[in-house]
PDB file of C-alpha atoms in Angstrom:
ATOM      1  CA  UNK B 223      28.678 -24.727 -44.918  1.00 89.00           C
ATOM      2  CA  UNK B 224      26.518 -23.251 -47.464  1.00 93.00           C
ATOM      3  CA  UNK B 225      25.466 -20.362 -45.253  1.00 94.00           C
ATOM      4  CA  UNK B 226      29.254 -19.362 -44.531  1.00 94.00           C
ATOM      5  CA  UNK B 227      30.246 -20.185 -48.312  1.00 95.00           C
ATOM      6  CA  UNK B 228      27.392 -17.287 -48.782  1.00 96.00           C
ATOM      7  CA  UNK B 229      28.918 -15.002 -46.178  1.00 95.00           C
ATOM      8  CA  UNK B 230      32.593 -15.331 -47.739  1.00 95.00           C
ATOM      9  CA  UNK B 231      31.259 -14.668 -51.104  1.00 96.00           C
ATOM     10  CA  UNK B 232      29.440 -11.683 -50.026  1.00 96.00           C
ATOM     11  CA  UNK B 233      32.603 -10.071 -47.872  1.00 96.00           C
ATOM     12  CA  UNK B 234      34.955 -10.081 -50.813  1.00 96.00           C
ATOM     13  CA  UNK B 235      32.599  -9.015 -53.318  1.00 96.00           C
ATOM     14  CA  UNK B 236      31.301  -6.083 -51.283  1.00 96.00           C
ATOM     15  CA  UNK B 237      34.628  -4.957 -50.300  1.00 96.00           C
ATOM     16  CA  UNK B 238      36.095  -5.029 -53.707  1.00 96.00           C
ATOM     17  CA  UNK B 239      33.102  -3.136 -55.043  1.00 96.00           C
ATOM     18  CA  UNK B 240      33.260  -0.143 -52.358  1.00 95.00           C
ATOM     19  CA  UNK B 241      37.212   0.116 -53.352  1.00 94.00           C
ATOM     20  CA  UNK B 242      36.115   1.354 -57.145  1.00 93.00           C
ATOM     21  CA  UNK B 243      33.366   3.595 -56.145  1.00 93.00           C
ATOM     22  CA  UNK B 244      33.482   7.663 -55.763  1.00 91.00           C
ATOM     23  CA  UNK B 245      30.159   8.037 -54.372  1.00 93.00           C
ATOM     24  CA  UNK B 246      30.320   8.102 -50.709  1.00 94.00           C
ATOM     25  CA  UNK B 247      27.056   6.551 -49.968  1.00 93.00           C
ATOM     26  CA  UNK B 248      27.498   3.850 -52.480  1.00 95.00           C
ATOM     27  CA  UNK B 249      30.806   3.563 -50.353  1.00 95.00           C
ATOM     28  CA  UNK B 250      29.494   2.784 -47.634  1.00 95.00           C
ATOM     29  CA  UNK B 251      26.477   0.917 -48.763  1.00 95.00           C
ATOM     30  CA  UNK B 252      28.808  -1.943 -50.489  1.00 96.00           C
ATOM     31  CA  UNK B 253      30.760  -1.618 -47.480  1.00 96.00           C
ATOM     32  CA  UNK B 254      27.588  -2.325 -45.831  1.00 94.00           C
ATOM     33  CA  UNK B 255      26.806  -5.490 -47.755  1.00 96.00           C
ATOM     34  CA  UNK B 256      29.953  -6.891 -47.003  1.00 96.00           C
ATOM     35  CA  UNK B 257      29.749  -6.696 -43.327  1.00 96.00           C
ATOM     36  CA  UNK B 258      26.679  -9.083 -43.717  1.00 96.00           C
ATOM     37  CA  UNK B 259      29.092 -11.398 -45.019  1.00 96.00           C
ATOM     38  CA  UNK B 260      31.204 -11.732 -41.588  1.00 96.00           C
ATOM     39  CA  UNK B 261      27.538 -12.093 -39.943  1.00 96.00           C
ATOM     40  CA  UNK B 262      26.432 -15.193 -42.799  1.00 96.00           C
ATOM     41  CA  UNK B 263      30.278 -16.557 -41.840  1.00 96.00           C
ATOM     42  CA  UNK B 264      29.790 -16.514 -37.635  1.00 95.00           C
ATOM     43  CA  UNK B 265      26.059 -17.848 -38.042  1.00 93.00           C
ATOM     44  CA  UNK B 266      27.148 -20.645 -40.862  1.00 94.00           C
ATOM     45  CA  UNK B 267      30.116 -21.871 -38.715  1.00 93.00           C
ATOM     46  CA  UNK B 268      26.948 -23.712 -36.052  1.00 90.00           C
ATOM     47  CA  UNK B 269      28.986 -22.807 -33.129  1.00 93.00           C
ATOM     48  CA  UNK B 270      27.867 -20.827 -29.769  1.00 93.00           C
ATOM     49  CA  UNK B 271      31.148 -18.567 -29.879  1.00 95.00           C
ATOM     50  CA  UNK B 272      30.164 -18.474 -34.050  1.00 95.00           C
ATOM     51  CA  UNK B 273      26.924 -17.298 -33.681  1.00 94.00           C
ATOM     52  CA  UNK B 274      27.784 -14.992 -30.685  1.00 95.00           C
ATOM     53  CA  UNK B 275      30.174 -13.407 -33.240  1.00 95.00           C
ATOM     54  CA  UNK B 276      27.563 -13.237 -35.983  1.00 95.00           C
ATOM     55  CA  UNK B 277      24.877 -10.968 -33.985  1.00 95.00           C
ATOM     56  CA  UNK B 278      27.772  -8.670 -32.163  1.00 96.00           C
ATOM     57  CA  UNK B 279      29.410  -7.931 -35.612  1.00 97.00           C
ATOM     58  CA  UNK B 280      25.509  -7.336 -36.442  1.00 96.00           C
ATOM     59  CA  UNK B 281      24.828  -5.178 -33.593  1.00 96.00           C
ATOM     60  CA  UNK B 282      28.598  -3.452 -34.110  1.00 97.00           C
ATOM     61  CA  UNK B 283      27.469  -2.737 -37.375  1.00 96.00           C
ATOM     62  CA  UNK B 284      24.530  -0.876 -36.810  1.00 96.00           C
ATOM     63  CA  UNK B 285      26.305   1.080 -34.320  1.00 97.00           C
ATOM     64  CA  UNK B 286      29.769   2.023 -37.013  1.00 97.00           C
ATOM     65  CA  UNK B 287      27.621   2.006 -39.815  1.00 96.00           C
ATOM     66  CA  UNK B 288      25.138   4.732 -38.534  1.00 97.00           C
ATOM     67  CA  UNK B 289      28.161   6.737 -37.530  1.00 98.00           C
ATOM     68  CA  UNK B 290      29.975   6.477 -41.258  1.00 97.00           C
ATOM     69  CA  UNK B 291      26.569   7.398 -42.839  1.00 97.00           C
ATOM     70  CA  UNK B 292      25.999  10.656 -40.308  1.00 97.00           C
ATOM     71  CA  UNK B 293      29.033  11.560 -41.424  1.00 97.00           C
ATOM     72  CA  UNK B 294      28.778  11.314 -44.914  1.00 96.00           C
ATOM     73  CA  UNK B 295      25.511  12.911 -44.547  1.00 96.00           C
ATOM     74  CA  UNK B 296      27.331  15.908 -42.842  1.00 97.00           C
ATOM     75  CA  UNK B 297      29.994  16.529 -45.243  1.00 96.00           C
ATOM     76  CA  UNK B 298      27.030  16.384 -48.372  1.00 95.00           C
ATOM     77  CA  UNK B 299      24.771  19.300 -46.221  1.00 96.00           C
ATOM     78  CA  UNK B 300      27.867  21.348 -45.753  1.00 95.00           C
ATOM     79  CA  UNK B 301      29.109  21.080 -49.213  1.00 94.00           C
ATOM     80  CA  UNK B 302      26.310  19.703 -51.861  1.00 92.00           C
ATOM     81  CA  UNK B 303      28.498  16.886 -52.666  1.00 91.00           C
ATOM     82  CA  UNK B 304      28.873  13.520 -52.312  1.00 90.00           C
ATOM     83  CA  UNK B 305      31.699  12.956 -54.708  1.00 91.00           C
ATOM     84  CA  UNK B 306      35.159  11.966 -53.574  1.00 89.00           C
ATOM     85  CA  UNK B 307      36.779  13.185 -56.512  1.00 86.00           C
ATOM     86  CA  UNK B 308      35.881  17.071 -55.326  1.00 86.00           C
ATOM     87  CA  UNK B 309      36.315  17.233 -51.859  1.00 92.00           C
ATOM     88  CA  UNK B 310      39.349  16.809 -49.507  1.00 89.00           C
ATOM     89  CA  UNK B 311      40.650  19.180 -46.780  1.00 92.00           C
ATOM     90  CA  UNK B 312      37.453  19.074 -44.695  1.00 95.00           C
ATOM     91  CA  UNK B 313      39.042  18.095 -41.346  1.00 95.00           C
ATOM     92  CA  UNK B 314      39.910  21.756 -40.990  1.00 92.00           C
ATOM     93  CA  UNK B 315      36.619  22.477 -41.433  1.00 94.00           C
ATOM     94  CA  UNK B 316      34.709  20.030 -39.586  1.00 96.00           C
ATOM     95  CA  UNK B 317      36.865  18.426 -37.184  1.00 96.00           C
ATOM     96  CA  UNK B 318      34.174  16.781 -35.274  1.00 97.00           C
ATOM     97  CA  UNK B 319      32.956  15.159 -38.416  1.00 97.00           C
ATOM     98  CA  UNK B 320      36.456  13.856 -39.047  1.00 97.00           C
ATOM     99  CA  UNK B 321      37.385  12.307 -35.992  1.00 97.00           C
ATOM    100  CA  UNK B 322      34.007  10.388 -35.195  1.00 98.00           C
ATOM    101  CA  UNK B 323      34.281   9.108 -39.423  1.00 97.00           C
ATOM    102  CA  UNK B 324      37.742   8.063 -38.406  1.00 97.00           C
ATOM    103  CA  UNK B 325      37.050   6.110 -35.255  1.00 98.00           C
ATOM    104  CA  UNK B 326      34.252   4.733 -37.604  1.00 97.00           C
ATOM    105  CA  UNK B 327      36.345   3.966 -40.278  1.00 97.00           C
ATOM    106  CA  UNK B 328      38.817   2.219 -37.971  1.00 97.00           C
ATOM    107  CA  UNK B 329      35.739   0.290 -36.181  1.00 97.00           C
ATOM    108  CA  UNK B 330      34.654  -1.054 -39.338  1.00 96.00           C
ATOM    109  CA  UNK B 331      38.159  -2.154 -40.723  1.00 95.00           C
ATOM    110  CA  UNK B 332      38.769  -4.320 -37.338  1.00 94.00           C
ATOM    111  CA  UNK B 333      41.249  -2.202 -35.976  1.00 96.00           C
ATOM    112  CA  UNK B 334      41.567  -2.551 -32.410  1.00 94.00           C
ATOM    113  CA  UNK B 335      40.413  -1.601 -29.453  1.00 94.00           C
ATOM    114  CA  UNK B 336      37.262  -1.157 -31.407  1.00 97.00           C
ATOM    115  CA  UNK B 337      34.084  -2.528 -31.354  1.00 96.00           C
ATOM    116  CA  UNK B 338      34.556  -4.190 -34.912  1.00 96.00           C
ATOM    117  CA  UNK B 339      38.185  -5.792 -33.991  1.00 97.00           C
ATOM    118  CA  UNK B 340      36.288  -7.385 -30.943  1.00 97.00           C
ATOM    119  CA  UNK B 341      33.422  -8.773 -33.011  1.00 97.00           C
ATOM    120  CA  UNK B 342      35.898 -10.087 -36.694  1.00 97.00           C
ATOM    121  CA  UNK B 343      37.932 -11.605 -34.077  1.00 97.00           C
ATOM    122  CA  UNK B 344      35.106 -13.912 -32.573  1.00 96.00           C
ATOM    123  CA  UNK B 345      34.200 -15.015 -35.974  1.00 97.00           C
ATOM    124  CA  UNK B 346      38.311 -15.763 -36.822  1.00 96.00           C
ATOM    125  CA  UNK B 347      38.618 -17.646 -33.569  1.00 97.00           C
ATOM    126  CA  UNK B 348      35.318 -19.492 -34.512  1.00 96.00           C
ATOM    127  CA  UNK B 349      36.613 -20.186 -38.061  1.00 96.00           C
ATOM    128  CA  UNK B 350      39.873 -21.629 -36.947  1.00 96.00           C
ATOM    129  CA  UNK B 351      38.057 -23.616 -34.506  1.00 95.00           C
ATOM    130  CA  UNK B 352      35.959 -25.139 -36.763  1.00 95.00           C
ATOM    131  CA  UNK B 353      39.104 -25.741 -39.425  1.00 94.00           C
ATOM    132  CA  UNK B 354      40.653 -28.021 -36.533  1.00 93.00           C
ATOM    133  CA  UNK B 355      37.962 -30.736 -37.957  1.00 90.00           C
ATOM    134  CA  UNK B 356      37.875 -29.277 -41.066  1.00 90.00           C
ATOM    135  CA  UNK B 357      40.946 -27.811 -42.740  1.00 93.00           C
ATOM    136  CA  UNK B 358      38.844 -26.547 -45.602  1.00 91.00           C
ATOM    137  CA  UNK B 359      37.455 -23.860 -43.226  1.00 94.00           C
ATOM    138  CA  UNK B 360      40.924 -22.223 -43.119  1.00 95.00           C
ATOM    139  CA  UNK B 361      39.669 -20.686 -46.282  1.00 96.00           C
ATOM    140  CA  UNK B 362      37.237 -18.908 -44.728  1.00 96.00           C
ATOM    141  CA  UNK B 363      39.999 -17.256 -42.398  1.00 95.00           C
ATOM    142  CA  UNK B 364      42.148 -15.894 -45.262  1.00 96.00           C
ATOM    143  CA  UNK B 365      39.276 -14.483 -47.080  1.00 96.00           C
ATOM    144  CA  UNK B 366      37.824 -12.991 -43.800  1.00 95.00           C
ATOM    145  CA  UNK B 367      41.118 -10.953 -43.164  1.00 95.00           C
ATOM    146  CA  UNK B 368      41.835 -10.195 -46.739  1.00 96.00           C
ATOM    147  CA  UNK B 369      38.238  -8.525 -46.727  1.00 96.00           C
ATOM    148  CA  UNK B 370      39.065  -6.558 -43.059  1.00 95.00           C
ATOM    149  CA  UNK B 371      42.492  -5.226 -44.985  1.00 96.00           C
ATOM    150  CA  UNK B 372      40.646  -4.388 -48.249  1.00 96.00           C
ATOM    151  CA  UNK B 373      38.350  -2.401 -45.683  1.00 96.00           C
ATOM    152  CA  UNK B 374      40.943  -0.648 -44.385  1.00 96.00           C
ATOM    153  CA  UNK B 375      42.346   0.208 -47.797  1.00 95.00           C
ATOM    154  CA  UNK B 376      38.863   1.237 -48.758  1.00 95.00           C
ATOM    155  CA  UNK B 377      38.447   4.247 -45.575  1.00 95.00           C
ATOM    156  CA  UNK B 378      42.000   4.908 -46.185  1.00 94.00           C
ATOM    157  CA  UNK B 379      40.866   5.871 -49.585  1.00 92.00           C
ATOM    158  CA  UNK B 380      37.514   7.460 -48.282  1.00 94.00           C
ATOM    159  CA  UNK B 381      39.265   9.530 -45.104  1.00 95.00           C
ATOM    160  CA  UNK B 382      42.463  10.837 -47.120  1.00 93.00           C
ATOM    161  CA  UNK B 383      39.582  11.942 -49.960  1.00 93.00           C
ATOM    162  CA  UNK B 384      37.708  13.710 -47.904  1.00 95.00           C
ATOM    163  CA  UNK B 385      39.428  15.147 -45.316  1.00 95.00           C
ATOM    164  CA  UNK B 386      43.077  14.955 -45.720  1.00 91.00           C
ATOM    165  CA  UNK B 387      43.959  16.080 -49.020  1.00 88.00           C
ATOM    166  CA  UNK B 388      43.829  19.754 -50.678  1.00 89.00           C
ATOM    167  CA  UNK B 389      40.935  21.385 -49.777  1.00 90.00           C
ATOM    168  CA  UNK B 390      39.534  22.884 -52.902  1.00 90.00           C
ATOM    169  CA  UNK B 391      38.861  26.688 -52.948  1.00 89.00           C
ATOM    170  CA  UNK B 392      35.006  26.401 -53.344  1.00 89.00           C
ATOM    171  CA  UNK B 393      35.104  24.844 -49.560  1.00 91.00           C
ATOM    172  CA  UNK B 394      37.220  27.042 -47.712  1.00 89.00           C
ATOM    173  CA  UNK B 395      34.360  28.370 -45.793  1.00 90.00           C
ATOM    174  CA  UNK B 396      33.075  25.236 -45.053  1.00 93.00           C
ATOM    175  CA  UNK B 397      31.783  24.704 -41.208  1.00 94.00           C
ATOM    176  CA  UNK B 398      30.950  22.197 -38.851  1.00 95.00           C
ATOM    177  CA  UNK B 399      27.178  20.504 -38.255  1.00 96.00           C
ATOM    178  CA  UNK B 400      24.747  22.020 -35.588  1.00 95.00           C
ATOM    179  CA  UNK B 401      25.181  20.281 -32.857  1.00 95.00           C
ATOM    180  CA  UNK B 402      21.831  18.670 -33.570  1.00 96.00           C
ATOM    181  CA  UNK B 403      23.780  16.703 -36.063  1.00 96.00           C
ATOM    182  CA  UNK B 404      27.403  16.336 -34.042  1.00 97.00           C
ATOM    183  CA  UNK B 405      25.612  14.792 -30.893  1.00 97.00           C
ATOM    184  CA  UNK B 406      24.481  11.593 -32.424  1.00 98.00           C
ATOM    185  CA  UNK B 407      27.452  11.374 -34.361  1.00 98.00           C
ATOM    186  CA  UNK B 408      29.552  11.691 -30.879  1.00 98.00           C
ATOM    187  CA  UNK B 409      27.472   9.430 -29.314  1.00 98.00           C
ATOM    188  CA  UNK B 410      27.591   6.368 -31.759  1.00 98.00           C
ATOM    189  CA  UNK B 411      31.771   6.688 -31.803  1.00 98.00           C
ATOM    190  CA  UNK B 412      31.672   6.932 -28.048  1.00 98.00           C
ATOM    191  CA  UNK B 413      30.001   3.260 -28.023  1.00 97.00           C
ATOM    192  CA  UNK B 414      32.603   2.337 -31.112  1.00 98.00           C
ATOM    193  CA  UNK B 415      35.152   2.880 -28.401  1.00 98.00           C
ATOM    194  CA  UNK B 416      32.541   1.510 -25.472  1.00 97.00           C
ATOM    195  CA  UNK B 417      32.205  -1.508 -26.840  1.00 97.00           C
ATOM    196  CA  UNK B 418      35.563  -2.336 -27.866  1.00 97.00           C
ATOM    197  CA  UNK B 419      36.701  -1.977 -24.744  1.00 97.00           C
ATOM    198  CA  UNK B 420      34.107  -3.605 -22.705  1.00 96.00           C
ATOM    199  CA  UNK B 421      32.515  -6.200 -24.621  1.00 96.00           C
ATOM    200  CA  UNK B 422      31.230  -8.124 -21.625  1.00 95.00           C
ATOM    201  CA  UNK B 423      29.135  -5.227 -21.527  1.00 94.00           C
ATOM    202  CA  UNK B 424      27.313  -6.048 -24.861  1.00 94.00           C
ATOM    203  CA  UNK B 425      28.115  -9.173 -24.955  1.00 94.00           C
ATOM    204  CA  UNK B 426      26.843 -10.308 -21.326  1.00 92.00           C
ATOM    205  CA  UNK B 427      23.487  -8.571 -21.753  1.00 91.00           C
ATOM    206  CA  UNK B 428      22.512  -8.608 -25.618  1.00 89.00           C
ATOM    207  CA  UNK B 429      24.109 -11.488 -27.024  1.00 91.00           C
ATOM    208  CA  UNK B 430      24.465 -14.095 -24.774  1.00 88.00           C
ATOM    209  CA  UNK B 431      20.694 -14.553 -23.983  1.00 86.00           C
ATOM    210  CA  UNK B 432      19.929 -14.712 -27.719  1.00 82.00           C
ATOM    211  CA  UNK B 433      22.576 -17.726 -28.064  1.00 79.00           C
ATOM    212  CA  UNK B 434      21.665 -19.597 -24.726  1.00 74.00           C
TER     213      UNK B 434
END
């Protein structure tokens, strides 16, 4: 109980932090900390389909995460900025970068048929499991899917700021990443889409030996 009080805690506090910020990397690191919080939740709740939850969110993570941060790390080479606040218009520019960040962004918000919805809603089912025995742990649901909306408000935010609004004039000339940079980027949306819609893939052979 203390372990998923922990992971609850973290969620909404991470989430509500990466709403406020400007800086896309301190975006998505808050953003990062409060995906730890639906792992903490899964692995507090004791239960196999819990825990199973737990480690896929953490592997799904890893996988969205890497692909939010390439991206970011794309759009700061190309224009020397990091600041939402002065970008916007970049999926003109960089339409590659765009469309993996939004498959990303969607991942990480629990938006199906992504790898995230797949993942947040083995930790809900857990949850409302375990809040048959325990009403109390109801709680935990609400907060869990208040924290996946304020995520989606959050990349809302992050995607319309960066690559859907006016593009200022100083980035009209703005182009796309070497490929060198667009092929991992690719690649970890591809499994964003992969493993969303063939979890018993991941599922089957990474996470179900580490629970049994």
């Amino acid at each position: 109980l203390i372990v998923s009080i922990i992971g609850a805690i973290t969620m909404i506090l991470g989430v509500m932090m990466a709403l406020v910020q400007t800086d896309i990397k301190r975006l998505l690191g808050f953003h990062a900390i409060s995906q730890v919080g639906y792992m903490f939740l899964g692995v507090g709740l004791g239960s196999a389909l819990g825990l199973a939850g737990g480690l896929f969110h953490m592997l799904n993570n890893s996988i969205y995460k890497m692909c939010l941060f390439l991206g970011a790390g794309a759009v700061l080479y190309r224009t020397g900025t990091k600041n939402l606040e002065g970008l916007g218009g970049l999926a003109r520019n960089m339409p590659v970068t765009f469309i993996c960040s939004l498959i990303a962004a969607l991942s990480i918000s629990g938006v199906p048929p992504f790898n995230g919805f797949v993942s947040k809603w083995m930790i809900y089912t857990a949850t409302l499991q375990a809040a048959e025995s325990s009403p109390g742990y109801m709680l935990f649901v609400v907060i869990a899917m208040l924290a996946s909306i304020l995520t989606l408000a959050s990349f809302v935010k992050y995607l319309h700021g960066v690559f859907l609004t006016a593009r200022p004039e100083a980035y009209k000339d703005v182009k796309e990443v070497d490929w060198v940079m667009r092929i991992p980027m690719i690649c970890l949306a591809a499994a964003c889409i992969f493993f969303g819609l063939y979890p018993q893939f991941p599922l089957g052979y990474f996470i179900s030996p580490a629970v049994n």
